[in-house]
PDB file of C-alpha atoms in Angstrom:
ATOM      1  CA  UNK A1275      -1.974 -15.693  23.857  1.00 64.00           C
ATOM      2  CA  UNK A1276      -3.196 -17.961  21.041  1.00 93.00           C
ATOM      3  CA  UNK A1277      -1.225 -20.776  19.464  1.00 98.00           C
ATOM      4  CA  UNK A1278      -0.946 -21.751  15.782  1.00 98.00           C
ATOM      5  CA  UNK A1279       0.066 -25.123  14.341  1.00 98.00           C
ATOM      6  CA  UNK A1280       1.613 -25.045  10.870  1.00 98.00           C
ATOM      7  CA  UNK A1281       2.398 -28.028   8.650  1.00 98.00           C
ATOM      8  CA  UNK A1282       5.196 -27.791   6.101  1.00 97.00           C
ATOM      9  CA  UNK A1283       6.663 -25.089   8.325  1.00 97.00           C
ATOM     10  CA  UNK A1284      10.359 -25.477   7.524  1.00 94.00           C
ATOM     11  CA  UNK A1285      10.396 -23.475   4.270  1.00 91.00           C
ATOM     12  CA  UNK A1286       8.375 -21.469   1.770  1.00 91.00           C
ATOM     13  CA  UNK A1287       4.858 -20.417   2.729  1.00 94.00           C
ATOM     14  CA  UNK A1288       5.006 -22.446   5.929  1.00 96.00           C
ATOM     15  CA  UNK A1289       8.009 -20.541   7.243  1.00 96.00           C
ATOM     16  CA  UNK A1290       6.371 -17.253   6.230  1.00 97.00           C
ATOM     17  CA  UNK A1291       3.172 -18.200   8.071  1.00 98.00           C
ATOM     18  CA  UNK A1292       5.352 -18.897  11.103  1.00 98.00           C
ATOM     19  CA  UNK A1293       7.096 -15.520  10.875  1.00 98.00           C
ATOM     20  CA  UNK A1294       3.929 -13.483  10.426  1.00 98.00           C
ATOM     21  CA  UNK A1295       2.030 -15.302  13.156  1.00 98.00           C
ATOM     22  CA  UNK A1296       5.015 -14.957  15.507  1.00 98.00           C
ATOM     23  CA  UNK A1297       5.186 -11.231  14.737  1.00 98.00           C
ATOM     24  CA  UNK A1298       1.531 -11.004  15.815  1.00 97.00           C
ATOM     25  CA  UNK A1299       2.381 -12.601  19.148  1.00 97.00           C
ATOM     26  CA  UNK A1300       1.138 -16.126  18.523  1.00 98.00           C
ATOM     27  CA  UNK A1301       2.943 -19.088  20.046  1.00 98.00           C
ATOM     28  CA  UNK A1302       3.680 -21.793  17.477  1.00 98.00           C
ATOM     29  CA  UNK A1303       3.771 -25.528  16.885  1.00 98.00           C
ATOM     30  CA  UNK A1304       5.932 -26.227  13.832  1.00 98.00           C
ATOM     31  CA  UNK A1305       5.459 -29.410  11.799  1.00 98.00           C
ATOM     32  CA  UNK A1306       7.758 -30.711   9.047  1.00 97.00           C
ATOM     33  CA  UNK A1307       9.898 -33.733   8.263  1.00 95.00           C
ATOM     34  CA  UNK A1308      13.300 -32.101   8.755  1.00 93.00           C
ATOM     35  CA  UNK A1309      13.980 -31.557  12.453  1.00 95.00           C
ATOM     36  CA  UNK A1310      17.169 -29.545  11.922  1.00 96.00           C
ATOM     37  CA  UNK A1311      15.459 -26.923   9.758  1.00 95.00           C
ATOM     38  CA  UNK A1312      12.565 -26.685  12.196  1.00 97.00           C
ATOM     39  CA  UNK A1313      14.906 -26.196  15.150  1.00 97.00           C
ATOM     40  CA  UNK A1314      16.814 -23.464  13.317  1.00 97.00           C
ATOM     41  CA  UNK A1315      13.595 -21.636  12.456  1.00 98.00           C
ATOM     42  CA  UNK A1316      12.267 -22.063  15.987  1.00 98.00           C
ATOM     43  CA  UNK A1317      15.431 -20.640  17.515  1.00 98.00           C
ATOM     44  CA  UNK A1318      15.250 -17.595  15.249  1.00 98.00           C
ATOM     45  CA  UNK A1319      11.575 -16.976  16.037  1.00 98.00           C
ATOM     46  CA  UNK A1320      12.114 -17.307  19.783  1.00 98.00           C
ATOM     47  CA  UNK A1321      15.016 -14.852  19.705  1.00 98.00           C
ATOM     48  CA  UNK A1322      13.275 -12.355  17.422  1.00 98.00           C
ATOM     49  CA  UNK A1323       9.739 -12.345  18.795  1.00 98.00           C
ATOM     50  CA  UNK A1324      10.047 -13.766  22.319  1.00 97.00           C
ATOM     51  CA  UNK A1325       7.353 -16.377  21.748  1.00 98.00           C
ATOM     52  CA  UNK A1326       7.118 -20.043  22.704  1.00 98.00           C
ATOM     53  CA  UNK A1327       7.819 -22.375  19.773  1.00 98.00           C
ATOM     54  CA  UNK A1328       7.213 -26.111  19.932  1.00 98.00           C
ATOM     55  CA  UNK A1329       8.915 -28.295  17.336  1.00 98.00           C
ATOM     56  CA  UNK A1330       7.148 -31.500  16.299  1.00 98.00           C
ATOM     57  CA  UNK A1331       8.978 -33.319  13.486  1.00 98.00           C
ATOM     58  CA  UNK A1332       6.459 -35.350  11.501  1.00 98.00           C
ATOM     59  CA  UNK A1333       5.802 -36.538   7.967  1.00 97.00           C
ATOM     60  CA  UNK A1334       2.154 -35.783   7.224  1.00 98.00           C
ATOM     61  CA  UNK A1335       2.305 -38.372   4.455  1.00 97.00           C
ATOM     62  CA  UNK A1336       2.674 -41.021   7.172  1.00 98.00           C
ATOM     63  CA  UNK A1337      -0.524 -42.173   8.894  1.00 98.00           C
ATOM     64  CA  UNK A1338       1.075 -42.615  12.310  1.00 98.00           C
ATOM     65  CA  UNK A1339       2.718 -39.191  12.167  1.00 98.00           C
ATOM     66  CA  UNK A1340      -0.559 -37.552  11.154  1.00 98.00           C
ATOM     67  CA  UNK A1341      -2.218 -39.217  14.135  1.00 98.00           C
ATOM     68  CA  UNK A1342       0.434 -37.668  16.421  1.00 98.00           C
ATOM     69  CA  UNK A1343      -0.210 -34.219  14.972  1.00 98.00           C
ATOM     70  CA  UNK A1344      -3.982 -34.713  15.303  1.00 98.00           C
ATOM     71  CA  UNK A1345      -3.489 -35.635  18.958  1.00 98.00           C
ATOM     72  CA  UNK A1346      -1.595 -32.383  19.476  1.00 98.00           C
ATOM     73  CA  UNK A1347      -4.508 -30.472  17.941  1.00 98.00           C
ATOM     74  CA  UNK A1348      -6.983 -32.018  20.376  1.00 98.00           C
ATOM     75  CA  UNK A1349      -4.797 -31.540  23.475  1.00 97.00           C
ATOM     76  CA  UNK A1350      -6.536 -29.547  26.215  1.00 94.00           C
ATOM     77  CA  UNK A1351      -3.304 -28.126  27.608  1.00 95.00           C
ATOM     78  CA  UNK A1352      -1.716 -25.364  25.515  1.00 96.00           C
ATOM     79  CA  UNK A1353      -4.558 -25.617  22.969  1.00 98.00           C
ATOM     80  CA  UNK A1354      -4.156 -24.750  19.303  1.00 98.00           C
ATOM     81  CA  UNK A1355      -6.417 -21.952  18.045  1.00 98.00           C
ATOM     82  CA  UNK A1356      -5.139 -21.694  14.460  1.00 98.00           C
ATOM     83  CA  UNK A1357      -4.368 -24.595  12.113  1.00 98.00           C
ATOM     84  CA  UNK A1358      -2.513 -23.933   8.870  1.00 98.00           C
ATOM     85  CA  UNK A1359      -2.587 -26.950   6.542  1.00 98.00           C
ATOM     86  CA  UNK A1360       0.260 -25.905   4.273  1.00 97.00           C
ATOM     87  CA  UNK A1361       2.290 -29.060   3.578  1.00 96.00           C
ATOM     88  CA  UNK A1362       2.444 -30.081  -0.059  1.00 94.00           C
ATOM     89  CA  UNK A1363       4.730 -30.768  -2.997  1.00 90.00           C
ATOM     90  CA  UNK A1364       4.682 -30.947  -6.779  1.00 88.00           C
ATOM     91  CA  UNK A1365       4.387 -34.497  -8.037  1.00 89.00           C
ATOM     92  CA  UNK A1366       6.651 -33.788 -11.007  1.00 85.00           C
ATOM     93  CA  UNK A1367       5.478 -36.720 -13.110  1.00 89.00           C
ATOM     94  CA  UNK A1368       2.823 -37.888 -15.532  1.00 91.00           C
ATOM     95  CA  UNK A1369       0.066 -39.950 -13.948  1.00 94.00           C
ATOM     96  CA  UNK A1370       0.222 -42.627 -16.655  1.00 94.00           C
ATOM     97  CA  UNK A1371       3.560 -44.367 -16.280  1.00 94.00           C
ATOM     98  CA  UNK A1372       4.475 -42.422 -13.171  1.00 94.00           C
ATOM     99  CA  UNK A1373       5.207 -43.812  -9.734  1.00 96.00           C
ATOM    100  CA  UNK A1374       2.031 -44.972  -7.989  1.00 97.00           C
ATOM    101  CA  UNK A1375       3.829 -44.689  -4.654  1.00 97.00           C
ATOM    102  CA  UNK A1376       4.513 -41.011  -5.317  1.00 96.00           C
ATOM    103  CA  UNK A1377       0.884 -40.455  -6.307  1.00 97.00           C
ATOM    104  CA  UNK A1378      -0.303 -42.025  -3.062  1.00 97.00           C
ATOM    105  CA  UNK A1379       2.171 -39.932  -1.055  1.00 97.00           C
ATOM    106  CA  UNK A1380       0.778 -36.804  -2.691  1.00 97.00           C
ATOM    107  CA  UNK A1381      -2.757 -37.906  -1.857  1.00 98.00           C
ATOM    108  CA  UNK A1382      -1.784 -38.562   1.764  1.00 98.00           C
ATOM    109  CA  UNK A1383       0.002 -35.220   2.196  1.00 98.00           C
ATOM    110  CA  UNK A1384      -2.382 -32.905   0.345  1.00 98.00           C
ATOM    111  CA  UNK A1385      -5.748 -34.577   0.925  1.00 98.00           C
ATOM    112  CA  UNK A1386      -5.762 -37.142   3.721  1.00 98.00           C
ATOM    113  CA  UNK A1387      -3.667 -35.072   6.130  1.00 98.00           C
ATOM    114  CA  UNK A1388      -5.819 -31.994   5.500  1.00 98.00           C
ATOM    115  CA  UNK A1389      -8.944 -34.039   6.232  1.00 98.00           C
ATOM    116  CA  UNK A1390      -7.606 -35.723   9.377  1.00 98.00           C
ATOM    117  CA  UNK A1391      -6.072 -32.575  10.877  1.00 98.00           C
ATOM    118  CA  UNK A1392      -9.077 -30.399  10.030  1.00 98.00           C
ATOM    119  CA  UNK A1393     -11.355 -33.006  11.621  1.00 98.00           C
ATOM    120  CA  UNK A1394      -9.334 -32.938  14.836  1.00 98.00           C
ATOM    121  CA  UNK A1395      -8.939 -29.168  14.940  1.00 98.00           C
ATOM    122  CA  UNK A1396     -12.527 -28.300  14.053  1.00 98.00           C
ATOM    123  CA  UNK A1397     -13.974 -30.457  16.841  1.00 98.00           C
ATOM    124  CA  UNK A1398     -11.576 -29.078  19.465  1.00 98.00           C
ATOM    125  CA  UNK A1399     -12.045 -25.474  18.347  1.00 98.00           C
ATOM    126  CA  UNK A1400     -15.836 -25.808  18.196  1.00 98.00           C
ATOM    127  CA  UNK A1401     -15.876 -27.048  21.793  1.00 97.00           C
ATOM    128  CA  UNK A1402     -13.926 -23.932  22.822  1.00 97.00           C
ATOM    129  CA  UNK A1403     -16.061 -21.626  20.681  1.00 97.00           C
ATOM    130  CA  UNK A1404     -13.264 -20.071  18.666  1.00 97.00           C
ATOM    131  CA  UNK A1405     -10.528 -20.884  16.168  1.00 98.00           C
ATOM    132  CA  UNK A1406      -9.454 -20.716  12.549  1.00 98.00           C
ATOM    133  CA  UNK A1407      -8.426 -23.292   9.950  1.00 98.00           C
ATOM    134  CA  UNK A1408      -6.446 -22.120   6.923  1.00 98.00           C
ATOM    135  CA  UNK A1409      -5.989 -24.616   4.102  1.00 98.00           C
ATOM    136  CA  UNK A1410      -3.544 -23.869   1.293  1.00 97.00           C
ATOM    137  CA  UNK A1411      -5.124 -24.707  -2.048  1.00 96.00           C
ATOM    138  CA  UNK A1412      -3.884 -23.334  -5.391  1.00 93.00           C
ATOM    139  CA  UNK A1413      -4.958 -21.591  -8.568  1.00 88.00           C
ATOM    140  CA  UNK A1414      -4.386 -24.973 -10.208  1.00 88.00           C
ATOM    141  CA  UNK A1415      -7.604 -26.081  -8.494  1.00 92.00           C
ATOM    142  CA  UNK A1416      -9.341 -24.371 -11.435  1.00 91.00           C
ATOM    143  CA  UNK A1417      -7.223 -26.134 -14.070  1.00 89.00           C
ATOM    144  CA  UNK A1418      -6.769 -29.735 -15.195  1.00 90.00           C
ATOM    145  CA  UNK A1419      -3.060 -30.324 -14.525  1.00 87.00           C
ATOM    146  CA  UNK A1420      -3.386 -33.869 -13.274  1.00 91.00           C
ATOM    147  CA  UNK A1421      -3.610 -35.123  -9.725  1.00 94.00           C
ATOM    148  CA  UNK A1422      -2.022 -32.022  -8.165  1.00 93.00           C
ATOM    149  CA  UNK A1423      -4.901 -29.946  -9.545  1.00 94.00           C
ATOM    150  CA  UNK A1424      -7.344 -32.560  -8.277  1.00 96.00           C
ATOM    151  CA  UNK A1425      -5.853 -32.491  -4.775  1.00 97.00           C
ATOM    152  CA  UNK A1426      -6.013 -28.699  -4.620  1.00 97.00           C
ATOM    153  CA  UNK A1427      -9.568 -28.663  -6.005  1.00 97.00           C
ATOM    154  CA  UNK A1428     -10.522 -31.070  -3.225  1.00 98.00           C
ATOM    155  CA  UNK A1429      -8.943 -28.762  -0.635  1.00 98.00           C
ATOM    156  CA  UNK A1430     -10.911 -25.796  -1.954  1.00 97.00           C
ATOM    157  CA  UNK A1431     -14.256 -27.606  -2.048  1.00 98.00           C
ATOM    158  CA  UNK A1432     -13.664 -29.327   1.288  1.00 98.00           C
ATOM    159  CA  UNK A1433     -12.890 -25.996   2.939  1.00 98.00           C
ATOM    160  CA  UNK A1434     -16.061 -24.423   1.575  1.00 98.00           C
ATOM    161  CA  UNK A1435     -18.131 -27.250   3.013  1.00 98.00           C
ATOM    162  CA  UNK A1436     -16.302 -27.092   6.328  1.00 98.00           C
ATOM    163  CA  UNK A1437     -16.844 -23.336   6.563  1.00 98.00           C
ATOM    164  CA  UNK A1438     -20.570 -23.785   5.984  1.00 98.00           C
ATOM    165  CA  UNK A1439     -20.769 -26.481   8.658  1.00 98.00           C
ATOM    166  CA  UNK A1440     -18.884 -24.301  11.156  1.00 98.00           C
ATOM    167  CA  UNK A1441     -20.958 -21.164  10.562  1.00 98.00           C
ATOM    168  CA  UNK A1442     -22.091 -19.652  13.843  1.00 97.00           C
ATOM    169  CA  UNK A1443     -19.681 -21.683  15.992  1.00 98.00           C
ATOM    170  CA  UNK A1444     -16.931 -19.070  16.295  1.00 98.00           C
ATOM    171  CA  UNK A1445     -14.641 -21.230  14.145  1.00 98.00           C
ATOM    172  CA  UNK A1446     -13.761 -20.251  10.575  1.00 98.00           C
ATOM    173  CA  UNK A1447     -12.306 -22.136   7.601  1.00 98.00           C
ATOM    174  CA  UNK A1448     -10.427 -20.363   4.816  1.00 98.00           C
ATOM    175  CA  UNK A1449      -8.895 -21.702   1.603  1.00 98.00           C
ATOM    176  CA  UNK A1450      -6.132 -19.638   0.015  1.00 96.00           C
ATOM    177  CA  UNK A1451      -5.580 -20.168  -3.716  1.00 94.00           C
ATOM    178  CA  UNK A1452      -2.268 -18.598  -4.736  1.00 91.00           C
ATOM    179  CA  UNK A1453      -0.648 -18.761  -8.134  1.00 83.00           C
ATOM    180  CA  UNK A1454       3.107 -18.794  -8.744  1.00 81.00           C
ATOM    181  CA  UNK A1455       5.157 -17.944  -5.651  1.00 71.00           C
ATOM    182  CA  UNK A1456       8.869 -17.356  -5.026  1.00 56.00           C
ATOM    183  CA  UNK A1457       9.628 -20.485  -2.948  1.00 53.00           C
ATOM    184  CA  UNK A1458      11.573 -23.766  -3.282  1.00 51.00           C
ATOM    185  CA  UNK A1459       8.468 -25.455  -4.722  1.00 48.00           C
ATOM    186  CA  UNK A1460       9.476 -25.398  -8.391  1.00 41.00           C
ATOM    187  CA  UNK A1461      13.020 -26.589  -7.793  1.00 48.00           C
ATOM    188  CA  UNK A1462      11.756 -29.525  -5.760  1.00 53.00           C
ATOM    189  CA  UNK A1463       9.214 -30.327  -8.485  1.00 46.00           C
ATOM    190  CA  UNK A1464      11.847 -30.284 -11.244  1.00 48.00           C
ATOM    191  CA  UNK A1465      10.331 -27.184 -12.847  1.00 52.00           C
ATOM    192  CA  UNK A1466      12.345 -24.370 -14.420  1.00 48.00           C
ATOM    193  CA  UNK A1467      10.734 -21.297 -12.848  1.00 47.00           C
ATOM    194  CA  UNK A1468      12.652 -18.952 -15.165  1.00 50.00           C
ATOM    195  CA  UNK A1469      10.242 -19.769 -18.009  1.00 50.00           C
ATOM    196  CA  UNK A1470       7.625 -17.450 -16.458  1.00 49.00           C
ATOM    197  CA  UNK A1471       7.958 -13.649 -16.242  1.00 50.00           C
ATOM    198  CA  UNK A1472       8.893 -12.185 -12.875  1.00 57.00           C
ATOM    199  CA  UNK A1473       5.568 -10.336 -12.761  1.00 54.00           C
ATOM    200  CA  UNK A1474       3.738 -13.682 -12.568  1.00 65.00           C
ATOM    201  CA  UNK A1475       5.249 -14.480  -9.166  1.00 67.00           C
ATOM    202  CA  UNK A1476       3.932 -13.320  -5.818  1.00 74.00           C
ATOM    203  CA  UNK A1477       6.076 -12.946  -2.741  1.00 88.00           C
ATOM    204  CA  UNK A1478       5.323 -15.380   0.111  1.00 91.00           C
ATOM    205  CA  UNK A1479       4.766 -12.433   2.455  1.00 92.00           C
ATOM    206  CA  UNK A1480       1.927 -11.135   0.260  1.00 92.00           C
ATOM    207  CA  UNK A1481       0.232 -14.531   0.012  1.00 94.00           C
ATOM    208  CA  UNK A1482       0.444 -15.159   3.754  1.00 96.00           C
ATOM    209  CA  UNK A1483      -0.709 -11.689   4.780  1.00 96.00           C
ATOM    210  CA  UNK A1484      -3.713 -12.066   2.439  1.00 95.00           C
ATOM    211  CA  UNK A1485      -4.553 -15.476   3.902  1.00 97.00           C
ATOM    212  CA  UNK A1486      -4.307 -14.272   7.503  1.00 98.00           C
ATOM    213  CA  UNK A1487      -6.355 -11.149   6.785  1.00 97.00           C
ATOM    214  CA  UNK A1488      -9.047 -13.279   5.138  1.00 97.00           C
ATOM    215  CA  UNK A1489      -9.130 -15.662   8.100  1.00 98.00           C
ATOM    216  CA  UNK A1490      -9.476 -12.760  10.548  1.00 97.00           C
ATOM    217  CA  UNK A1491     -12.481 -11.505   8.562  1.00 97.00           C
ATOM    218  CA  UNK A1492     -13.995 -14.979   8.299  1.00 97.00           C
ATOM    219  CA  UNK A1493     -13.677 -15.136   4.514  1.00 97.00           C
ATOM    220  CA  UNK A1494     -13.894 -18.621   3.038  1.00 98.00           C
ATOM    221  CA  UNK A1495     -11.964 -18.142  -0.224  1.00 97.00           C
ATOM    222  CA  UNK A1496      -9.085 -15.786  -0.950  1.00 95.00           C
ATOM    223  CA  UNK A1497      -6.950 -15.434  -4.072  1.00 93.00           C
ATOM    224  CA  UNK A1498      -3.957 -13.168  -3.373  1.00 90.00           C
ATOM    225  CA  UNK A1499      -2.803 -10.534  -5.889  1.00 84.00           C
ATOM    226  CA  UNK A1500      -4.894  -8.776  -8.576  1.00 83.00           C
ATOM    227  CA  UNK A1501      -3.275 -10.801 -11.378  1.00 85.00           C
ATOM    228  CA  UNK A1502      -4.521 -14.134 -10.123  1.00 84.00           C
ATOM    229  CA  UNK A1503      -7.913 -12.760  -9.125  1.00 85.00           C
ATOM    230  CA  UNK A1504      -8.344 -11.719 -12.759  1.00 87.00           C
ATOM    231  CA  UNK A1505      -7.019 -15.046 -14.078  1.00 81.00           C
ATOM    232  CA  UNK A1506      -9.406 -16.931 -11.792  1.00 86.00           C
ATOM    233  CA  UNK A1507     -12.343 -15.101 -13.337  1.00 89.00           C
ATOM    234  CA  UNK A1508     -11.085 -15.863 -16.852  1.00 88.00           C
ATOM    235  CA  UNK A1509     -10.558 -19.578 -16.147  1.00 88.00           C
ATOM    236  CA  UNK A1510     -14.002 -19.913 -14.556  1.00 89.00           C
ATOM    237  CA  UNK A1511     -15.596 -18.440 -17.700  1.00 89.00           C
ATOM    238  CA  UNK A1512     -13.640 -20.630 -20.117  1.00 88.00           C
ATOM    239  CA  UNK A1513     -15.200 -23.843 -21.495  1.00 90.00           C
ATOM    240  CA  UNK A1514     -13.624 -26.806 -19.731  1.00 89.00           C
ATOM    241  CA  UNK A1515     -12.536 -28.207 -23.100  1.00 89.00           C
ATOM    242  CA  UNK A1516     -10.405 -25.090 -23.561  1.00 88.00           C
ATOM    243  CA  UNK A1517      -9.096 -25.287 -19.997  1.00 87.00           C
ATOM    244  CA  UNK A1518      -7.885 -28.823 -20.703  1.00 88.00           C
ATOM    245  CA  UNK A1519      -6.027 -27.581 -23.781  1.00 88.00           C
ATOM    246  CA  UNK A1520      -4.322 -24.559 -22.257  1.00 83.00           C
ATOM    247  CA  UNK A1521      -4.027 -25.681 -18.616  1.00 81.00           C
ATOM    248  CA  UNK A1522      -4.088 -29.446 -18.729  1.00 76.00           C
ATOM    249  CA  UNK A1523      -1.449 -32.151 -18.243  1.00 79.00           C
ATOM    250  CA  UNK A1524       1.835 -31.194 -19.858  1.00 66.00           C
ATOM    251  CA  UNK A1525       1.203 -27.468 -19.298  1.00 57.00           C
ATOM    252  CA  UNK A1526       2.753 -27.308 -15.841  1.00 55.00           C
ATOM    253  CA  UNK A1527       6.156 -26.311 -17.226  1.00 52.00           C
ATOM    254  CA  UNK A1528       8.082 -29.150 -15.621  1.00 53.00           C
ATOM    255  CA  UNK A1529      10.731 -31.244 -17.271  1.00 50.00           C
ATOM    256  CA  UNK A1530       9.400 -34.276 -19.102  1.00 46.00           C
ATOM    257  CA  UNK A1531      11.699 -36.711 -17.330  1.00 43.00           C
ATOM    258  CA  UNK A1532      10.395 -38.639 -14.373  1.00 41.00           C
ATOM    259  CA  UNK A1533      11.955 -37.556 -11.064  1.00 39.00           C
ATOM    260  CA  UNK A1534      13.123 -39.971  -8.443  1.00 36.00           C
ATOM    261  CA  UNK A1535      10.746 -40.407  -5.519  1.00 33.00           C
ATOM    262  CA  UNK A1536      11.589 -38.304  -2.481  1.00 29.00           C
TER     263      UNK A1536
END
């Protein structure tokens, strides 16, 4: 039986990754900051699917905590065969005049942690000759909506390079680039999700099933749902000057006030 490690596992896409992987018979290692939510999810998954679930509370924005998670990925006993780098959050602020501390936290969570954990997992999986790394990017990787877009663009490009380096090793790397999803993300980012039509949102189950199917087939990039596949083509064909106008800073739909740091 294989084992999957999921960051940001307590809610949203992370919890859905946990449910779908558990339903497929995978044991799990769940990573998130909130131990109580992780324990509740773990108890439900154990009871429903009869799998082993390990809970490892950690803040992947913290260097020491990331090192602990990386050590778990390289452990020889009960090895991890699937890594899902899912942890992330909306910055909810302008870069100019915004909190530098919050910017650095975003960089640590959505870039540094992905790099460190992928580095640990890829080496361990390559030695064993099998494994999969799934990194959650975003459709915003194609836009210019500030540092969040930049972080997700880095994830996409990094994953493509990693996949090329791992070719022929039995280890795959996949970046999933979803658009709007029905999760807690917008509320936490101080964004009114009601401003977009319901048809623009994908269900977490659809995004996760697309990501897992792509990883099984060894695909490097996957954009779930026909709507966002079409939008991705349109954005790629647009002049970047136009992208900056229609999908640049200030077009994310969030409130203009600056949120308090988490």
